[in-house]
CSV table of C-alpha atoms in Angstrom, one decimal:
chain,number,residue,atom,x,y,z
A,1,MET,CA,45.4,55.6,8.5
A,2,THR,CA,48.5,57.7,7.9
A,3,THR,CA,48.7,60.7,5.6
A,4,GLY,CA,51.0,59.0,3.0
A,5,THR,CA,50.1,57.5,-0.4
A,6,HIS,CA,47.8,54.5,-0.4
A,7,ARG,CA,46.3,52.1,-2.9
A,8,LEU,CA,43.1,50.1,-3.2
A,9,HIS,CA,43.0,46.6,-1.9
A,10,TRP,CA,44.8,44.1,-4.1
A,11,ALA,CA,41.7,42.0,-4.4
A,12,THR,CA,40.4,44.7,-6.8
A,13,ILE,CA,42.6,43.2,-9.5
A,14,PRO,CA,41.1,39.7,-9.7
A,15,PHE,CA,37.6,41.0,-9.0
A,16,GLN,CA,37.7,43.4,-12.0
A,17,ALA,CA,39.2,40.7,-14.2
A,18,LEU,CA,36.5,38.3,-13.3
A,19,VAL,CA,33.8,40.9,-14.1
A,20,PHE,CA,35.3,41.4,-17.6
A,21,VAL,CA,35.3,37.7,-18.3
A,22,LEU,CA,31.7,37.2,-17.1
A,23,VAL,CA,30.6,40.1,-19.3
A,24,PHE,CA,32.4,38.5,-22.3
A,25,LEU,CA,30.9,35.1,-21.6
A,26,ALA,CA,27.4,36.6,-21.2
A,27,VAL,CA,27.5,38.6,-24.5
A,28,PRO,CA,29.8,37.6,-27.4
A,29,GLY,CA,30.7,34.2,-25.8
A,30,VAL,CA,27.2,32.9,-26.3
A,31,VAL,CA,27.5,33.5,-30.1
A,32,LEU,CA,31.0,32.0,-30.3
A,33,VAL,CA,29.7,28.7,-28.8
A,34,GLU,CA,28.6,27.8,-32.3
A,35,PHE,CA,32.2,27.5,-33.3
A,36,GLY,CA,33.0,25.1,-30.6
A,37,TRP,CA,34.2,25.2,-27.0
A,38,GLY,CA,37.9,25.4,-27.9
A,39,PRO,CA,37.8,28.8,-29.5
A,40,VAL,CA,35.6,30.1,-26.6
A,41,LEU,CA,38.1,28.8,-24.1
A,42,MET,CA,41.0,30.3,-25.9
A,43,LEU,CA,39.3,33.7,-26.2
A,44,SER,CA,38.2,33.6,-22.6
A,45,LEU,CA,41.7,33.0,-21.4
A,46,THR,CA,42.9,35.9,-23.7
A,47,VAL,CA,40.2,38.2,-22.3
A,48,ALA,CA,41.1,37.1,-18.7
A,49,PHE,CA,44.8,37.8,-19.2
A,50,GLY,CA,44.1,41.1,-20.9
A,51,ALA,CA,41.6,42.1,-18.2
A,52,ALA,CA,44.0,41.2,-15.5
A,53,ALA,CA,46.8,43.2,-17.1
A,54,TYR,CA,44.5,46.3,-17.4
A,55,ALA,CA,43.2,45.8,-13.9
A,56,LEU,CA,46.7,45.6,-12.6
A,57,ALA,CA,47.7,48.8,-14.4
A,58,ALA,CA,44.5,50.6,-13.2
A,59,TRP,CA,45.1,49.4,-9.6
A,60,TRP,CA,48.7,50.6,-9.7
A,61,ASN,CA,47.7,54.0,-11.0
A,62,VAL,CA,44.9,54.7,-8.5
A,63,THR,CA,46.4,56.2,-5.4
A,64,PHE,CA,45.0,58.4,-2.7
A,65,GLY,CA,46.1,60.1,0.5
A,66,LEU,CA,45.8,63.2,2.7
A,67,ARG,CA,47.8,66.4,2.2
A,68,ASP,CA,47.1,68.9,5.0
A,69,ASP,CA,43.3,69.2,4.9
A,70,HIS,CA,42.9,67.9,1.4
A,71,LEU,CA,42.0,64.5,0.0
A,72,VAL,CA,44.2,63.8,-3.0
A,73,VAL,CA,43.2,61.1,-5.5
A,74,HIS,CA,45.1,60.1,-8.6
A,75,THR,CA,43.5,57.9,-11.3
A,76,GLY,CA,43.8,56.9,-14.9
A,77,VAL,CA,45.9,54.5,-17.0
A,78,PHE,CA,46.1,56.2,-20.4
A,79,ARG,CA,45.0,59.6,-19.1
A,80,ARG,CA,46.2,60.7,-15.7
A,81,LEU,CA,43.7,62.6,-13.6
A,82,SER,CA,44.5,64.2,-10.2
A,83,ARG,CA,41.9,65.6,-7.9
A,84,GLU,CA,42.7,67.6,-4.7
A,85,ILE,CA,39.6,68.2,-2.6
A,86,PRO,CA,39.5,70.5,0.5
A,87,LEU,CA,37.8,68.5,3.2
A,88,SER,CA,35.9,71.6,4.2
A,89,ARG,CA,33.6,70.7,1.2
A,90,LEU,CA,32.9,67.3,2.6
A,91,GLN,CA,29.2,66.7,2.9
A,92,ALA,CA,28.8,63.0,3.8
A,93,VAL,CA,30.8,59.8,4.0
A,94,ASP,CA,29.4,56.4,3.4
A,95,VAL,CA,30.9,52.9,3.7
A,96,VAL,CA,29.0,50.5,1.3
A,97,ARG,CA,29.5,46.7,1.3
A,98,PRO,CA,27.6,44.7,-1.3
A,99,LEU,CA,27.0,41.1,-0.5
A,100,LEU,CA,30.0,39.8,-2.5
A,101,MET,CA,32.2,42.4,-0.9
A,102,GLN,CA,31.0,41.4,2.5
A,103,VAL,CA,32.2,37.8,1.8
A,104,MET,CA,35.6,39.1,0.6
A,105,GLY,CA,36.0,41.5,3.5
A,106,LEU,CA,36.0,44.6,1.2
A,107,ALA,CA,34.1,47.9,1.2
A,108,GLU,CA,33.5,50.9,-0.9
A,109,LEU,CA,34.1,54.4,0.5
A,110,ARG,CA,31.8,57.1,-1.0
A,111,VAL,CA,32.7,60.7,-0.3
A,112,GLU,CA,30.1,63.3,-1.1
A,113,LEU,CA,31.3,66.8,-1.7
A,114,ALA,CA,29.6,70.1,-2.4
A,115,GLY,CA,29.6,71.0,-6.0
A,116,GLY,CA,27.1,69.0,-8.0
A,117,ASP,CA,26.5,65.5,-9.4
A,118,SER,CA,30.1,64.9,-10.5
A,119,SER,CA,31.6,65.7,-7.1
A,120,GLU,CA,31.3,62.3,-5.6
A,121,ILE,CA,34.4,60.3,-5.0
A,122,ARG,CA,34.3,56.5,-4.9
A,123,LEU,CA,37.2,54.4,-3.6
A,124,ARG,CA,36.4,50.8,-4.6
A,125,TYR,CA,37.5,48.6,-3.1
A,126,LEU,CA,39.3,48.9,0.3
A,127,GLY,CA,39.6,46.5,3.1
A,128,ARG,CA,36.7,47.0,5.5
A,129,GLY,CA,39.0,48.1,8.4
A,130,THR,CA,40.8,50.5,6.1
A,131,ALA,CA,37.6,52.0,4.8
A,132,GLU,CA,36.2,52.6,8.3
A,133,ARG,CA,39.5,54.1,9.5
A,134,LEU,CA,39.7,56.4,6.5
A,135,ARG,CA,36.1,57.5,7.1
A,136,ALA,CA,37.0,58.5,10.6
A,137,VAL,CA,40.1,60.4,9.5
A,138,LEU,CA,38.2,62.3,6.8
A,139,LEU,CA,35.5,63.3,9.3
A,140,ALA,CA,38.2,64.4,11.8
A,141,HIS,CA,39.9,66.6,9.2
A,142,ALA,CA,36.6,68.0,8.1
A,143,ALA,CA,35.7,68.8,11.7
A,144,GLY,CA,38.9,70.8,12.1
A,145,LEU,CA,40.8,68.1,14.2
A,146,SER,CA,43.9,66.2,13.6
A,147,GLY,CA,43.8,63.0,11.5
A,148,ARG,CA,45.3,61.2,14.5
A,149,THR,CA,42.3,62.0,16.7
A,150,PRO,CA,40.6,58.8,17.9
A,151,GLU,CA,37.3,57.9,16.2
A,152,ALA,CA,34.4,59.9,17.8
A,153,PRO,CA,32.3,57.9,20.2
A,154,GLU,CA,28.6,57.4,19.5
A,155,TRP,CA,25.4,57.1,21.5
A,156,PRO,CA,22.5,54.7,20.5
A,157,PHE,CA,19.5,56.5,19.3
A,158,TYR,CA,17.2,53.9,17.7
A,159,LYS,CA,17.3,50.3,16.6
A,160,LEU,CA,14.5,49.3,14.3
A,161,PRO,CA,12.9,45.9,15.3
A,162,PHE,CA,12.5,43.6,12.3
A,163,GLY,CA,8.9,42.8,13.2
A,164,LEU,CA,8.0,46.5,13.2
A,165,LEU,CA,9.7,47.0,9.9
A,166,LEU,CA,7.9,44.0,8.4
A,167,GLY,CA,4.5,45.1,9.7
A,168,ALA,CA,4.8,48.7,8.8
A,169,LEU,CA,5.8,48.0,5.2
A,170,ALA,CA,2.9,45.6,4.8
A,171,PHE,CA,0.4,47.9,6.6
A,172,ARG,CA,0.1,50.4,3.8
A,173,LEU,CA,-2.8,51.0,1.5
A,174,PRO,CA,-0.8,50.6,-1.8
A,175,VAL,CA,0.8,47.3,-0.6
A,176,LEU,CA,-2.4,45.9,0.8
A,177,GLY,CA,-4.4,46.9,-2.3
A,178,ALA,CA,-1.8,45.4,-4.6
A,179,PHE,CA,-1.7,42.2,-2.6
A,180,VAL,CA,-5.6,41.8,-2.6
A,181,LEU,CA,-5.8,42.5,-6.3
A,182,LEU,CA,-3.0,40.0,-7.0
A,183,LEU,CA,-5.0,37.3,-5.0
A,184,LEU,CA,-8.2,38.2,-6.9
A,185,LEU,CA,-6.4,37.8,-10.3
A,186,LEU,CA,-4.9,34.5,-9.3
A,187,VAL,CA,-8.2,33.1,-8.0
A,188,THR,CA,-10.1,34.3,-11.0
A,189,GLY,CA,-7.6,32.9,-13.5
A,190,LEU,CA,-7.6,29.5,-11.8
A,191,ALA,CA,-11.3,29.3,-11.2
A,192,PHE,CA,-12.5,30.2,-14.7
A,193,GLY,CA,-9.5,28.9,-16.6
A,194,GLU,CA,-8.8,32.4,-18.0
A,195,LEU,CA,-5.0,32.3,-17.8
A,196,GLY,CA,-4.8,35.6,-19.7
A,197,VAL,CA,-6.0,37.3,-16.6
A,198,LEU,CA,-2.7,36.2,-14.9
A,199,GLY,CA,-0.8,38.6,-17.2
A,200,GLY,CA,-2.0,41.4,-14.9
A,201,ALA,CA,-0.3,39.7,-12.0
A,202,VAL,CA,3.2,40.3,-13.3
A,203,PRO,CA,3.2,44.2,-12.9
A,204,LEU,CA,1.5,43.7,-9.5
A,205,LEU,CA,4.1,41.3,-8.4
A,206,LEU,CA,6.9,43.7,-9.6
A,207,GLY,CA,5.2,46.5,-7.7
A,208,LEU,CA,5.1,44.5,-4.5
A,209,MET,CA,8.8,43.6,-4.9
A,210,ARG,CA,9.6,47.3,-5.3
A,211,GLY,CA,7.3,48.7,-2.7
A,212,PHE,CA,7.6,45.9,0.0
A,213,LEU,CA,10.5,43.5,-0.6
A,214,GLY,CA,13.0,46.1,-1.7
A,215,PRO,CA,12.6,48.4,1.4
A,216,LEU,CA,12.5,45.3,3.6
A,217,LEU,CA,15.9,44.1,2.5
A,218,ARG,CA,17.3,47.6,2.4
A,219,TYR,CA,16.4,48.6,6.0
A,220,THR,CA,16.8,45.2,7.8
A,221,ASP,CA,19.2,45.6,10.7
A,222,PHE,CA,18.7,49.4,10.8
A,223,TYR,CA,20.5,51.2,13.6
A,224,ALA,CA,20.9,54.9,14.2
A,225,SER,CA,23.3,56.6,16.6
A,226,LEU,CA,24.4,60.1,17.4
A,227,SER,CA,28.0,61.1,17.4
A,228,PRO,CA,30.1,64.4,17.5
A,229,ASP,CA,30.9,63.7,13.9
A,230,GLY,CA,27.2,63.5,12.9
A,231,LEU,CA,24.3,61.2,12.5
A,232,ARG,CA,25.3,57.6,11.8
A,233,LEU,CA,23.0,55.1,10.1
A,234,ARG,CA,23.7,51.4,9.5
A,235,TYR,CA,21.4,49.2,7.5
A,236,GLY,CA,21.1,46.6,4.8
A,237,VAL,CA,21.5,42.9,4.1
A,238,PHE,CA,22.6,42.4,0.5
A,239,GLN,CA,24.2,45.8,0.6
A,240,ALA,CA,25.4,46.8,4.1
A,241,ARG,CA,25.8,50.5,4.4
A,242,MET,CA,27.2,52.8,7.0
A,243,GLN,CA,26.1,56.4,6.3
A,244,THR,CA,27.5,59.3,8.2
A,245,VAL,CA,25.8,62.7,7.9
A,246,PRO,CA,28.1,65.4,9.5
A,247,PRO,CA,26.5,68.2,11.6
A,248,GLY,CA,24.9,71.0,9.7
A,249,ARG,CA,24.4,69.0,6.5
A,250,VAL,CA,20.7,68.3,7.0
A,251,GLN,CA,18.9,71.2,5.3
A,252,ALA,CA,15.2,70.2,5.9
A,253,VAL,CA,13.3,67.3,7.4
A,254,ARG,CA,10.0,65.7,6.4
A,255,ILE,CA,7.9,63.5,8.7
A,256,VAL,CA,5.6,61.2,6.7
A,257,GLU,CA,2.7,59.5,8.5
A,258,PRO,CA,0.5,57.2,6.2
A,259,LEU,CA,-3.1,56.7,7.3
A,260,LEU,CA,-2.7,53.1,8.5
A,261,TRP,CA,0.5,53.9,10.4
A,262,ARG,CA,-1.3,56.2,12.8
A,263,SER,CA,-2.8,53.3,14.6
A,264,LEU,CA,0.8,52.0,15.1
A,265,GLY,CA,2.1,55.4,16.2
A,266,VAL,CA,5.0,55.3,13.7
A,267,VAL,CA,6.2,57.6,11.0
A,268,ARG,CA,9.0,57.9,8.4
A,269,VAL,CA,11.6,60.6,8.5
A,270,GLU,CA,13.2,62.0,5.3
A,271,ALA,CA,15.6,64.8,4.8
A,272,ASN,CA,17.2,67.1,2.2
A,273,VAL,CA,20.9,66.4,2.8
A,274,ALA,CA,23.6,68.7,1.4
A,275,GLY,CA,26.0,66.9,-1.0
A,276,TYR,CA,23.6,64.2,-2.2
A,277,VAL,CA,22.2,65.2,-5.6
A,278,GLY,CA,20.0,63.6,-8.3
A,279,GLU,CA,19.4,59.9,-7.8
A,280,ARG,CA,21.9,59.8,-4.9
A,281,GLN,CA,19.7,62.3,-3.0
A,282,MET,CA,16.6,60.2,-3.3
A,283,ASP,CA,18.6,57.0,-2.4
A,284,SER,CA,20.0,58.6,0.8
A,285,SER,CA,17.1,60.9,1.9
A,286,THR,CA,15.5,58.5,4.4
A,287,LEU,CA,16.9,59.1,7.9
A,288,LEU,CA,14.6,56.8,9.8
A,289,PRO,CA,12.4,54.4,7.7
A,290,VAL,CA,10.0,53.4,10.5
A,291,VAL,CA,10.2,55.1,13.9
A,292,PRO,CA,7.8,56.0,16.8
A,293,ARG,CA,6.5,59.6,16.4
A,294,ARG,CA,8.1,60.9,19.6
A,295,LEU,CA,11.6,59.7,18.4
A,296,ALA,CA,11.1,61.3,15.0
A,297,PHE,CA,10.4,64.7,16.8
A,298,ALA,CA,13.4,64.1,19.0
A,299,LEU,CA,15.7,63.6,16.0
A,300,VAL,CA,14.4,66.9,14.5
A,301,ASN,CA,15.3,68.6,17.7
A,302,GLU,CA,18.8,67.0,17.5
A,303,VAL,CA,19.7,68.0,14.0
A,304,PHE,CA,18.2,71.5,14.4
A,305,PRO,CA,19.4,72.5,17.9
A,306,GLY,CA,17.0,74.7,19.8
A,307,THR,CA,13.9,73.4,18.0
A,308,ASP,CA,10.9,72.1,19.9
A,309,LEU,CA,8.9,70.5,17.1
A,310,ALA,CA,6.4,68.8,19.4
A,311,GLY,CA,5.5,72.2,20.9
A,312,ALA,CA,5.2,74.0,17.5
A,313,VAL,CA,1.8,75.8,17.1
A,314,LEU,CA,0.3,75.0,13.6
A,315,HIS,CA,-2.5,77.3,12.3
A,316,PRO,CA,-5.0,75.7,9.9
A,317,ALA,CA,-5.7,77.0,6.5
A,318,LYS,CA,-8.7,79.2,5.8
A,319,PRO,CA,-12.1,77.4,5.6
A,320,GLY,CA,-12.4,75.7,2.2
A,321,GLY,CA,-8.7,75.1,1.9
A,322,LEU,CA,-7.1,71.7,1.6
A,323,PRO,CA,-8.0,69.3,4.5
A,324,GLY,CA,-5.2,69.1,7.1
A,325,ALA,CA,-3.2,72.0,5.7
A,326,ALA,CA,-1.5,74.1,8.4
A,327,LEU,CA,1.4,76.5,8.9
A,328,GLY,CA,3.6,77.3,11.9
A,329,VAL,CA,6.5,79.7,12.3
A,330,ASP,CA,8.7,80.3,15.4
A,331,ASP,CA,12.2,81.8,15.9
A,332,ARG,CA,13.9,78.6,14.7
A,333,VAL,CA,11.9,76.9,11.9
A,334,PHE,CA,9.2,77.2,9.2
A,335,VAL,CA,6.8,74.2,9.6
A,336,THR,CA,4.0,73.1,7.2
A,337,ARG,CA,1.5,70.2,7.5
A,338,SER,CA,-0.4,68.8,4.5
A,339,GLY,CA,-2.3,65.7,3.5
A,340,LEU,CA,-5.4,63.9,4.8
A,341,LEU,CA,-4.8,60.2,4.0
A,342,CYS,CA,-1.0,60.6,4.3
A,343,ARG,CA,-0.1,63.3,6.7
A,344,VAL,CA,3.2,65.1,6.0
A,345,ILE,CA,5.0,67.6,8.2
A,346,ASP,CA,7.9,69.6,6.5
A,347,VAL,CA,10.4,71.4,8.7
A,348,VAL,CA,12.8,74.0,7.3
A,349,PRO,CA,15.2,75.9,9.7
A,350,HIS,CA,15.4,79.6,8.9
A,351,ALA,CA,19.2,79.4,8.6
A,352,ARG,CA,18.7,76.9,5.7
A,353,THR,CA,16.0,78.8,3.8
A,354,GLN,CA,17.2,79.7,0.3
A,355,VAL,CA,14.1,81.2,-1.3
A,356,LEU,CA,10.8,82.5,0.1
A,357,ARG,CA,7.9,82.6,-2.3
A,358,MET,CA,4.3,83.8,-2.2
A,359,THR,CA,2.1,82.8,-5.1
A,360,VAL,CA,-1.5,83.7,-5.9
A,361,GLY,CA,-3.2,81.7,-8.6
A,362,PRO,CA,-6.4,82.5,-10.5
A,363,VAL,CA,-8.6,80.4,-8.1
A,364,GLU,CA,-6.8,81.7,-5.1
A,365,ARG,CA,-7.3,85.3,-6.2
A,366,LEU,CA,-11.0,84.7,-6.2
A,367,ARG,CA,-10.9,83.2,-2.8
A,368,GLY,CA,-8.5,85.7,-1.3
A,369,THR,CA,-5.9,83.1,-0.4
A,370,ALA,CA,-2.2,82.6,-1.2
A,371,THR,CA,0.5,79.9,-1.1
A,372,VAL,CA,3.7,80.3,0.9
A,373,GLU,CA,6.8,78.3,0.1
A,374,ALA,CA,10.3,78.0,1.6
A,375,ASP,CA,12.8,76.4,-0.7
A,376,THR,CA,15.9,74.5,0.3
A,377,PRO,CA,18.6,72.5,-1.5
A,378,PRO,CA,17.1,69.6,-3.6
A,379,GLY,CA,15.4,66.7,-1.9
A,380,PRO,CA,12.0,65.3,-0.9
A,381,VAL,CA,11.2,68.2,1.4
A,382,ARG,CA,9.1,71.0,0.0
A,383,ALA,CA,7.6,73.2,2.6
A,384,ARG,CA,4.5,74.6,1.0
A,385,ALA,CA,1.5,76.1,2.9
A,386,THR,CA,-1.7,76.6,0.9
A,387,GLY,CA,-4.9,78.3,1.8
A,388,ARG,CA,-3.4,81.2,3.7
A,389,ASP,CA,-5.0,84.7,3.9
A,390,VAL,CA,-3.1,87.1,1.6
A,391,ALA,CA,-2.3,89.5,4.4
A,392,GLU,CA,-1.2,86.7,6.6
A,393,ALA,CA,1.0,85.3,3.8
A,394,ARG,CA,2.8,88.6,3.4
A,395,ARG,CA,3.4,88.8,7.2
A,396,VAL,CA,4.8,85.3,7.1
A,397,ILE,CA,7.1,86.1,4.2
A,398,ASP,CA,8.4,89.3,5.9
A,399,GLY,CA,8.9,87.6,9.2
A,400,VAL,CA,10.6,84.5,7.9
A,401,ALA,CA,12.9,86.7,5.7
A,402,ARG,CA,14.0,88.7,8.8
A,403,ARG,CA,14.5,85.5,10.9
A,404,ALA,CA,16.5,83.8,8.0
A,405,HIS,CA,18.8,86.8,7.7
A,406,THR,CA,19.4,86.9,11.4
A,407,ALA,CA,19.9,83.1,11.6
A,408,ARG,CA,22.5,83.1,8.8
A,409,SER,CA,24.4,86.1,10.2
A,410,THR,CA,24.6,84.5,13.7
A,411,THR,CA,25.1,80.9,12.7
A,412,ALA,CA,28.5,79.7,11.4
A,413,GLY,CA,28.6,77.3,8.5
A,414,PRO,CA,29.1,73.5,9.0
A,415,GLU,CA,32.9,73.6,8.3
A,416,ARG,CA,35.2,72.7,11.2
A,417,TRP,CA,32.3,71.9,13.4
A,418,ALA,CA,34.3,70.3,16.2
A,419,THR,CA,36.0,73.6,16.9
A,420,ARG,CA,32.7,75.2,17.7
A,421,GLY,CA,29.8,74.4,20.1
A,422,ASP,CA,26.9,75.5,17.9
A,423,LEU,CA,26.2,72.2,16.2
A,424,PHE,CA,24.8,69.0,17.7
A,425,GLY,CA,27.2,66.5,19.1
């Protein structure tokens, strides 16, 4: 991938034209059938030619390239828009390939930048090889290297066996409960002829599709590897995705261990990742969907160098507090544990802590306890320790504040990470 001007793959033109025609046939075309197939055919051809002309103009006017350490993107047919983005703001790079795009050999490149929900850049569609080469070039520039630097090597970290994924997704209380209730409804309806009971089966079936079938298809063929340019994740059947999270972009980590998973010795690892916001944050927050507990701890140690999560000492809450609640603080991280049926461990490195908060509610005031929270950028992780002694909570706040100040003053930011040795690789 050179630094000149480039265009999207030519197959974008017929693909966009086909989408326009299908939308026309699905909406107004159904009504026009009453006037005969001849008018529908003529209008369809007119829409097809018009859509192809517009798609050609849009394709011609969408160009992108690299200028020094900036990604430059030009778009627009009637209104020209030019964006020049410094790659130091790059937060994550994803290569996404929906099923139809896999068949056509195309891919979509998604570039996440710091700066809010409107900062995402999507280049759809590129040839698969072009998308992967451009991803490597963008990461190299963001790391402070030349765009001609060969793609960084990677080392295998974890491959999720399909059997383990299938069993873990099924071996959860909500899924098992919904499945049993669905069977009871079906048996009751058929045995007593009360078909109205089957109406309750529809939401249960939709819930099972969302909670079981959706994650199963999404995380099939899941593979994680470590590389100097970050954590690489590959997964998906109907939408194959290659997600790259550069070093330093993981702001906090959550380890989730549902009750039934404890017998399997597996957990789920989620994270707050800088750059992903809103719905995209929730869509990209899972780092490892199902993984042995020891590997989950090892990943935390990788993304937060110097951390020893397995050796962290967690102090339980005062008697009468929430069951399972605990808090631990060392020189690197702020760790909380919560939940009885579903155990959750939240890990926030001091260098990523944005706000420290101690709250004392009316009930807590009577009990002489307080809640300590450490806020990070948006995401599923919310490190919150309840049932702490008020004096202890104040000591924790003061100690974490000092450690956070020291960590931020001695740790460089994530920009140009390849030119330094303080981020994992």
